[in-house]
Amino acid sequence: MPAAAELSHPRAEALDLAEVLAALGHPVRLDIVRKLASGEATFCGEVVPDLPRSSVTHHLKTLREGGVIRQRPQGRKLYLALRRDDLELRFPGLLELVLACRSRPLDSESDEQPL
């Protein structure tokens, strides 16, 4: 895990919509964001305990660099928090919309047709 001084977080005014959406575009990262939506900072090992550490590190780095989460080292643990206020300031309503949507598979009885 990188040292605390190496953890960079983009400034709220520098958040880019394409980077935020790319960070949210993976099911594991979207699940992490949903778990962090309660507002409480969470230890990274509690968020996705069943994934290999290398995968967790990759997903958390993508979310952090995309501006979706903040990582804060405390002792030997790394705590995560959703950047809800920053995202709301930069892209009003986006996070709530993403959190409200549930992905569902298309089925033959659905009105939606695949492209």
C-alpha positions as a printed NumPy array, in Angstrom:
array([[  0.   ,   0.   ,   0.   ],
       [  1.434,   3.423,  -0.861],
       [  2.503,   5.832,   1.838],
       [  0.016,   8.486,   2.915],
       [  1.918,  11.217,   1.081],
       [  1.546,   9.292,  -2.198],
       [ -2.272,   9.082,  -2.089],
       [ -3.539,  11.743,  -4.452],
       [ -7.145,  12.794,  -4.688],
       [ -8.382,  15.099,  -7.456],
       [ -9.784,  18.427,  -6.324],
       [-13.58 ,  18.685,  -6.477],
       [-13.459,  21.342,  -9.195],
       [-11.159,  19.121, -11.285],
       [-13.454,  16.073, -11.303],
       [-14.109,  14.904, -14.848],
       [-17.455,  13.335, -15.753],
       [-15.909,  10.734, -18.058],
       [-13.471,   9.616, -15.337],
       [-16.214,   9.443, -12.697],
       [-18.443,   7.39 , -14.984],
       [-15.546,   5.114, -15.947],
       [-14.812,   4.521, -12.261],
       [-18.471,   3.714, -11.62 ],
       [-18.72 ,   1.526, -14.718],
       [-17.538,  -1.739, -13.183],
       [-19.915,  -3.892, -11.084],
       [-17.369,  -4.376,  -8.27 ],
       [-16.654,  -0.641,  -8.034],
       [-20.352,   0.163,  -8.145],
       [-20.885,  -2.302,  -5.293],
       [-18.117,  -0.599,  -3.292],
       [-19.787,   2.777,  -3.827],
       [-23.15 ,   1.398,  -2.713],
       [-21.556,   0.023,   0.456],
       [-19.947,   3.398,   1.183],
       [-23.189,   5.3  ,   0.572],
       [-24.096,   5.131,   4.278],
       [-21.629,   7.953,   4.836],
       [-19.447,   6.169,   7.383],
       [-15.762,   5.722,   6.665],
       [-15.071,   2.024,   6.24 ],
       [-11.894,  -0.037,   6.463],
       [-10.98 ,  -1.268,   2.975],
       [-10.957,  -4.924,   4.084],
       [-14.613,  -4.658,   5.101],
       [-15.86 ,  -3.41 ,   1.747],
       [-14.901,  -6.317,  -0.509],
       [-13.53 ,  -9.085,   1.707],
       [-13.883, -11.867,  -0.885],
       [-11.666, -10.402,  -3.607],
       [ -7.911, -10.881,  -3.919],
       [ -5.951,  -7.974,  -2.483],
       [ -4.527,  -7.031,  -5.89 ],
       [ -8.046,  -6.693,  -7.335],
       [ -9.215,  -4.616,  -4.383],
       [ -6.179,  -2.348,  -4.741],
       [ -6.918,  -1.827,  -8.443],
       [-10.607,  -1.037,  -7.907],
       [ -9.931,   1.345,  -5.021],
       [ -7.214,   3.16 ,  -6.98 ],
       [ -9.605,   3.592,  -9.919],
       [-12.315,   4.993,  -7.639],
       [ -9.847,   7.307,  -5.854],
       [ -8.23 ,   8.623,  -9.02 ],
       [-11.675,   9.094, -10.585],
       [-12.647,  11.258,  -7.624],
       [-15.371,   8.968,  -6.317],
       [-13.808,   7.976,  -2.984],
       [-11.302,   9.346,  -0.506],
       [ -8.748,   7.037,   1.118],
       [ -7.361,   7.954,   4.535],
       [ -4.595,   5.966,   6.196],
       [ -4.907,   5.513,   9.936],
       [ -2.245,   3.375,  11.496],
       [ -2.025,   0.142,   9.537],
       [ -5.526,   0.476,   8.085],
       [ -6.798,   2.402,   5.096],
       [-10.24 ,   3.929,   5.479],
       [-12.562,   4.735,   2.603],
       [-15.258,   7.352,   2.302],
       [-17.522,   8.304,  -0.567],
       [-16.927,  11.857,  -1.835],
       [-20.656,  12.524,  -1.883],
       [-20.42 ,  16.302,  -1.304],
       [-17.729,  16.802,  -3.957],
       [-19.632,  14.737,  -6.516],
       [-22.882,  16.544,  -5.744],
       [-21.177,  19.935,  -6.067],
       [-19.622,  19.055,  -9.423],
       [-22.371,  16.842, -10.911],
       [-25.667,  17.507,  -9.082],
       [-27.876,  14.432,  -8.838],
       [-25.459,  12.044, -10.555],
       [-24.533,   9.983,  -7.519],
       [-28.126,   9.638,  -6.347],
       [-29.144,   8.515,  -9.823],
       [-26.336,   5.945,  -9.952],
       [-27.159,   4.651,  -6.476],
       [-30.866,   4.397,  -7.302],
       [-30.305,   2.355, -10.468],
       [-30.092,  -1.39 , -10.18 ],
       [-28.661,  -3.28 , -13.098],
       [-30.909,  -6.018, -14.363],
       [-30.394,  -8.498, -17.159],
       [-32.509,  -8.208, -20.283],
       [-34.935, -11.071, -20.672],
       [-37.259, -12.223, -23.404],
       [-40.31 , -10.785, -21.628],
       [-38.804,  -7.319, -21.301],
       [-39.919,  -4.441, -23.531],
       [-36.285,  -3.535, -24.058],
       [-34.437,  -5.074, -26.965],
       [-30.674,  -5.41 , -27.173],
       [-28.995,  -3.191, -29.754]])
